[in-house]
Amino acid sequence: MTHDTRKTVAEAIAQALQRHGATEIFGQSIPAPVLQAAEDLGIRQVFYRTENAAGAMADAAARLRNRIGVVAAQNGPAATLLVAPLAEAFKASVPVLALVQDVPEKDRDRNAFQELDHFALFSGVAKWIRRIESPERAIDYVDMAVAEATSGRPGPVVLLIPRDIMAVPAAPLPFPRTQELGHFPLDRLRPERGAVAEAAALIAGAERPVVIAGGGVHLSDAVESVVDLQDAASLPVATTNMGKGSVSELHELSLGVAGNIAGEYGPVNGTIDLITEADLIVLIGSRTNENGTNGWSQYPVGAKIIQIDISPDEPGRTYEALRLVGDIRATVDELVAELRELDLGKRSAARTRLADRIAAGRRRFLERNRERMTGDERPLRPERMLAALDAQLSGDDIVVADASYSSIWVSGFLTAKRAGQRFILPRGMAGLGWGLPYALGAKIARPGSRVVAVVGDGGFAHCWSEMETAIREDLPVTVILLNNSRLGFQANYDMFVWGRTSSAVEFAEVDHCAVARACGAEAIRVERADQLDGAIAAALASERITLIDVVVEPNAFPPVAAWDGAGDRVIAPVPAIRPGATRV
């Protein structure tokens, strides 16, 4: 009997992934032949505890590297746990390749073990779903998957791999495949030149223009281009939550994060009229979603809109706009080139006035929040912790956050100290539980950078188990837990809208430090302001994952614009006895 020495389908898939730049796969052994072949090639398997966390890890790594993230899972129940992170990646336009094992063809529609219609399962959260049906097409489908994920508007894709096909010898390719398709944007498409010229003329002639930079700036690696636009045309720039870091927030023309965090204590509140009274708004890589526009109320009806986006579906979705459909970096570069051919005297003349106006707004923000950011009250205000953290962070550090209030605290109270500093926030779908997994994915992508996760106790409980992953995979990140023993946003929202809460907002007391130490992590509990600086410094210097459990005021809430003027309407009473406290 002659042994067949040709490479298997699994080996061919692994080689194709390596060609596309994959250096790790977030996996848990399955599909086993593929992951074993990948490890034989030197591709690292990052062994996760839960699939939903793994999808978030792959997402964060992709955002930071501008290279597709790869996650692998078993069919059936394991695959269902990928739906939530792929939904976030889908909405946030992040390319993630999910390799999902499937049942053999001969067993389909016979109630095989963990058989599921994966096409239906992933239909709402993936750009593209295919199943490898024959060895002859295996590499074709890998290349198609990667190209689909990284081209156009990036997003997640799913490749189903039947269990029985992986050990079959791979068929020779009729046409060689040598291209690396894993980086994004894969193609830097450009808009029609006439539209770019029209946009430049509108900017040069505008009286009160403003730029809103969204998450697409980072996805397109367009930070330098947006900075050039800001300086060339003396334009004030605000960002969305996901666009934070598109420009330095220390720049004289940078407003900070706008949208739903423009409440009276928010960073842009003192300069919000530069948006609400603008006569021209330049939207760059923004979905104009509800939170990013404060419920579609922040842009004046009479303003002209220029919208730059890779997706033809976005310009005009809510606001009629001059459409500049193309890659953001390429488009902004062409826009800057056109502007430099025009008379920008009006823009230059307005620069000093604008800079003074923005500086006054920053002073107002600091003054309004001074007591909250410097006070010693107990329980601590979150602003006090964030001020201490901000003082120790540099522009090279990476900050991630969980959804809900954690994202808003980070957006509003930490400073993007340089253009390109990264803040990874789950604002595509805003699901809880992504903070710690994002931190681990970020550390995989940028092992030389300090990574800090800001999470609440509600979201953190979704993924405690991944602290063990951090220890085992040697991923020393800092996790700062805002511990208020409740679902803070839910409590405030229920009070604001319904005038009461249900019983499902308050937690029993949890010893988070004990949980962390049980996993092998370092842990520090902080109850007083004088403990903050030392705890943060120790965590940032630690060579293993470190949890800082910060006990914070239960009714402290960030500057959500909707809460302005609500007063005590959003305050949810704190129970005298915590749930479970009387039980033995």
CSV table of C-alpha atoms in Angstrom, one decimal, residues 87-321:
chain,number,residue,atom,x,y,z
A,87,ALA,CA,-22.5,40.9,15.0
A,88,GLU,CA,-20.2,43.5,16.6
A,89,ALA,CA,-17.6,43.0,13.9
A,90,PHE,CA,-20.3,43.2,11.2
A,91,LYS,CA,-21.7,46.5,12.5
A,92,ALA,CA,-18.2,47.9,13.2
A,93,SER,CA,-16.9,46.8,9.8
A,94,VAL,CA,-14.1,44.6,11.1
A,95,PRO,CA,-12.8,41.7,9.0
A,96,VAL,CA,-12.9,38.4,11.0
A,97,LEU,CA,-12.7,35.0,9.4
A,98,ALA,CA,-14.6,32.3,11.4
A,99,LEU,CA,-13.5,28.8,10.6
A,100,VAL,CA,-16.4,26.6,11.7
A,101,GLN,CA,-16.4,22.8,11.6
A,102,ASP,CA,-19.5,21.2,9.9
A,103,VAL,CA,-20.9,17.7,9.9
A,104,PRO,CA,-19.9,15.4,7.0
A,105,GLU,CA,-22.0,15.6,3.9
A,106,LYS,CA,-23.3,12.0,4.2
A,107,ASP,CA,-24.7,12.8,7.7
A,108,ARG,CA,-26.5,16.0,6.9
A,109,ASP,CA,-30.2,16.3,7.6
A,110,ARG,CA,-30.1,13.2,9.7
A,111,ASN,CA,-29.8,14.8,13.1
A,112,ALA,CA,-26.1,14.3,13.2
A,113,PHE,CA,-24.3,15.2,16.5
A,114,GLN,CA,-24.5,19.0,16.9
A,115,GLU,CA,-25.8,19.5,13.4
A,116,LEU,CA,-27.1,23.0,12.7
A,117,ASP,CA,-28.0,25.1,9.7
A,118,HIS,CA,-25.0,27.4,10.0
A,119,PHE,CA,-26.0,29.4,6.9
A,120,ALA,CA,-29.2,30.4,8.7
A,121,LEU,CA,-27.3,31.0,11.9
A,122,PHE,CA,-24.8,33.4,10.6
A,123,SER,CA,-26.9,35.0,7.8
A,124,GLY,CA,-27.5,38.3,9.7
A,125,VAL,CA,-23.9,38.7,11.0
A,126,ALA,CA,-21.6,37.9,8.1
A,127,LYS,CA,-20.9,39.3,4.7
A,128,TRP,CA,-20.2,35.9,3.2
A,129,ILE,CA,-20.8,32.3,4.2
A,130,ARG,CA,-19.6,29.2,2.2
A,131,ARG,CA,-18.9,25.6,2.8
A,132,ILE,CA,-16.0,23.7,1.3
A,133,GLU,CA,-17.7,20.9,-0.7
A,134,SER,CA,-14.8,19.5,-2.6
A,135,PRO,CA,-11.0,19.3,-2.1
A,136,GLU,CA,-10.5,21.0,-5.5
A,137,ARG,CA,-12.0,24.3,-4.2
A,138,ALA,CA,-10.6,24.5,-0.7
A,139,ILE,CA,-8.0,27.1,-1.4
A,140,ASP,CA,-10.3,29.0,-3.7
A,141,TYR,CA,-12.7,29.4,-0.9
A,142,VAL,CA,-10.1,30.5,1.6
A,143,ASP,CA,-9.0,33.2,-0.8
A,144,MET,CA,-12.5,34.3,-1.5
A,145,ALA,CA,-13.3,34.4,2.2
A,146,VAL,CA,-10.3,36.6,3.0
A,147,ALA,CA,-10.8,38.9,0.0
A,148,GLU,CA,-14.5,39.4,0.8
A,149,ALA,CA,-13.7,40.2,4.4
A,150,THR,CA,-11.0,42.8,3.6
A,151,SER,CA,-12.4,44.5,0.5
A,152,GLY,CA,-15.1,47.1,0.2
A,153,ARG,CA,-16.7,47.7,3.5
A,154,PRO,CA,-14.8,45.2,5.7
A,155,GLY,CA,-16.6,42.6,7.8
A,156,PRO,CA,-16.8,39.1,9.1
A,157,VAL,CA,-17.0,36.0,6.9
A,158,VAL,CA,-17.7,32.3,7.8
A,159,LEU,CA,-16.0,29.3,6.1
A,160,LEU,CA,-17.6,26.0,7.0
A,161,ILE,CA,-15.3,23.0,6.9
A,162,PRO,CA,-16.9,19.5,7.0
A,163,ARG,CA,-15.2,17.2,9.4
A,164,ASP,CA,-14.6,14.5,6.8
A,165,ILE,CA,-13.0,16.7,4.1
A,166,MET,CA,-10.0,17.9,6.1
A,167,ALA,CA,-8.0,14.7,5.9
A,168,VAL,CA,-8.6,14.2,2.2
A,169,PRO,CA,-5.6,15.0,-0.1
A,170,ALA,CA,-5.8,18.5,-1.5
A,171,ALA,CA,-6.1,18.7,-5.3
A,172,PRO,CA,-3.5,20.5,-7.2
A,173,LEU,CA,-4.5,24.1,-8.1
A,174,PRO,CA,-5.1,24.7,-11.8
A,175,PHE,CA,-3.9,28.3,-11.3
A,176,PRO,CA,-1.3,29.4,-8.8
A,177,ARG,CA,-2.3,31.5,-5.8
A,178,THR,CA,0.4,33.6,-4.3
A,179,GLN,CA,-1.2,36.9,-3.3
A,180,GLU,CA,-1.5,38.1,0.3
A,181,LEU,CA,-5.1,39.3,0.8
A,182,GLY,CA,-5.3,39.6,4.6
A,183,HIS,CA,-4.5,43.3,5.0
A,184,PHE,CA,-7.2,45.9,4.9
A,185,PRO,CA,-8.3,48.0,3.1
A,186,LEU,CA,-7.5,45.5,0.4
A,187,ASP,CA,-8.4,48.0,-2.4
A,188,ARG,CA,-8.1,51.8,-2.1
A,189,LEU,CA,-10.9,52.9,-4.3
A,190,ARG,CA,-11.4,56.6,-5.1
A,191,PRO,CA,-14.5,58.7,-5.7
A,192,GLU,CA,-15.2,60.6,-8.9
A,193,ARG,CA,-12.8,63.6,-9.2
A,194,GLY,CA,-15.5,66.1,-9.8
A,195,ALA,CA,-17.2,65.3,-6.5
A,196,VAL,CA,-13.9,65.8,-4.7
A,197,ALA,CA,-13.4,69.2,-6.3
A,198,GLU,CA,-17.0,70.1,-5.3
A,199,ALA,CA,-16.3,69.1,-1.7
A,200,ALA,CA,-13.1,71.1,-1.6
A,201,ALA,CA,-14.9,74.2,-2.9
A,202,LEU,CA,-17.6,73.8,-0.2
A,203,ILE,CA,-15.0,73.5,2.6
A,204,ALA,CA,-13.0,76.5,1.3
A,205,GLY,CA,-16.2,78.7,1.2
A,206,ALA,CA,-17.9,77.6,4.3
A,207,GLU,CA,-18.4,79.9,7.3
A,208,ARG,CA,-18.7,77.4,10.0
A,209,PRO,CA,-17.5,73.9,8.9
A,210,VAL,CA,-16.8,71.0,11.2
A,211,VAL,CA,-15.4,67.5,10.7
A,212,ILE,CA,-16.9,64.4,12.4
A,213,ALA,CA,-14.3,61.6,12.3
A,214,GLY,CA,-15.7,58.1,12.8
A,215,GLY,CA,-14.3,54.6,13.2
A,216,GLY,CA,-13.7,54.3,9.5
A,217,VAL,CA,-10.7,56.5,9.9
A,218,HIS,CA,-8.8,53.8,11.9
A,219,LEU,CA,-10.1,51.0,9.6
A,220,SER,CA,-8.6,52.8,6.6
A,221,ASP,CA,-5.4,53.7,8.4
A,222,ALA,CA,-6.3,57.3,7.5
A,223,VAL,CA,-5.2,59.1,10.7
A,224,GLU,CA,-2.4,61.1,9.0
A,225,SER,CA,-4.7,62.1,6.2
A,226,VAL,CA,-7.3,63.4,8.6
A,227,VAL,CA,-4.6,65.3,10.5
A,228,ASP,CA,-3.5,66.9,7.2
A,229,LEU,CA,-7.1,67.9,6.5
A,230,GLN,CA,-7.5,69.4,9.9
A,231,ASP,CA,-4.3,71.5,9.5
A,232,ALA,CA,-4.5,72.4,5.8
A,233,ALA,CA,-8.1,73.8,6.1
A,234,SER,CA,-8.0,74.9,9.8
A,235,LEU,CA,-11.0,72.7,10.5
A,236,PRO,CA,-12.4,71.9,13.9
A,237,VAL,CA,-12.6,68.1,14.3
A,238,ALA,CA,-14.9,66.1,16.6
A,239,THR,CA,-15.0,62.3,16.7
A,240,THR,CA,-17.5,59.6,17.4
A,241,ASN,CA,-16.8,57.0,20.1
A,242,MET,CA,-15.2,54.6,17.6
A,243,GLY,CA,-13.4,57.5,15.9
A,244,LYS,CA,-11.6,58.6,19.2
A,245,GLY,CA,-7.9,58.9,18.4
A,246,SER,CA,-8.4,60.0,14.8
A,247,VAL,CA,-6.8,63.3,15.9
A,248,SER,CA,-4.9,64.3,19.0
A,249,GLU,CA,-7.3,65.7,21.5
A,250,LEU,CA,-4.5,68.1,22.5
A,251,HIS,CA,-4.5,69.7,19.1
A,252,GLU,CA,-5.9,73.3,19.2
A,253,LEU,CA,-8.7,72.4,16.7
A,254,SER,CA,-9.8,69.1,18.3
A,255,LEU,CA,-13.2,69.1,20.1
A,256,GLY,CA,-13.2,65.6,21.6
A,257,VAL,CA,-15.9,63.0,21.4
A,258,ALA,CA,-19.4,64.2,20.4
A,259,GLY,CA,-22.7,62.4,20.0
A,260,ASN,CA,-24.5,61.1,23.0
A,261,ILE,CA,-21.8,62.0,25.5
A,262,ALA,CA,-22.3,65.8,24.9
A,263,GLY,CA,-24.1,66.3,28.2
A,264,GLU,CA,-23.4,69.2,30.5
A,265,TYR,CA,-20.4,67.5,32.0
A,266,GLY,CA,-19.1,66.1,28.7
A,267,PRO,CA,-15.9,67.1,26.8
A,268,VAL,CA,-17.7,68.9,23.9
A,269,ASN,CA,-20.5,70.5,25.8
A,270,GLY,CA,-18.7,73.8,25.9
A,271,THR,CA,-18.2,73.8,22.2
A,272,ILE,CA,-21.2,71.9,21.0
A,273,ASP,CA,-22.4,75.0,19.0
A,274,LEU,CA,-19.5,74.4,16.6
A,275,ILE,CA,-21.5,71.3,15.6
A,276,THR,CA,-25.1,72.4,16.2
A,277,GLU,CA,-24.6,75.7,14.4
A,278,ALA,CA,-22.3,74.4,11.6
A,279,ASP,CA,-23.2,75.3,8.0
A,280,LEU,CA,-21.1,72.4,6.6
A,281,ILE,CA,-20.5,69.0,8.2
A,282,VAL,CA,-17.8,66.7,6.8
A,283,LEU,CA,-18.6,63.1,7.9
A,284,ILE,CA,-15.6,60.8,7.6
A,285,GLY,CA,-16.1,57.1,8.1
A,286,SER,CA,-19.2,57.6,10.3
A,287,ARG,CA,-22.4,55.5,10.2
A,288,THR,CA,-24.4,58.5,11.5
A,289,ASN,CA,-25.9,56.1,14.0
A,290,GLU,CA,-28.1,57.0,17.0
A,291,ASN,CA,-25.4,57.3,19.6
A,292,GLY,CA,-22.9,59.1,17.3
A,293,THR,CA,-25.5,61.8,16.5
A,294,ASN,CA,-27.2,62.0,19.8
A,295,GLY,CA,-30.4,60.5,18.4
A,296,TRP,CA,-29.9,62.3,15.0
A,297,SER,CA,-30.4,65.6,16.8
A,298,GLN,CA,-26.9,67.1,16.7
A,299,TYR,CA,-26.6,68.2,13.1
A,300,PRO,CA,-28.5,71.3,12.1
A,301,VAL,CA,-31.2,70.8,9.4
A,302,GLY,CA,-29.8,73.6,7.2
A,303,ALA,CA,-26.2,72.4,7.1
A,304,LYS,CA,-24.7,71.0,4.0
A,305,ILE,CA,-23.3,67.5,4.4
A,306,ILE,CA,-20.2,65.9,2.8
A,307,GLN,CA,-20.0,62.2,3.6
A,308,ILE,CA,-16.9,60.1,2.9
A,309,ASP,CA,-17.3,56.4,3.2
A,310,ILE,CA,-16.2,53.2,1.6
A,311,SER,CA,-19.8,51.9,1.6
A,312,PRO,CA,-22.2,53.3,-1.0
A,313,ASP,CA,-25.0,52.6,1.4
A,314,GLU,CA,-23.9,55.1,4.1
A,315,PRO,CA,-24.0,58.5,2.3
A,316,GLY,CA,-27.6,59.6,2.3
A,317,ARG,CA,-28.8,57.0,4.8
A,318,THR,CA,-30.1,59.7,7.1
A,319,TYR,CA,-28.7,63.0,5.8
A,320,GLU,CA,-28.7,63.9,2.2
A,321,ALA,CA,-25.0,64.4,1.3
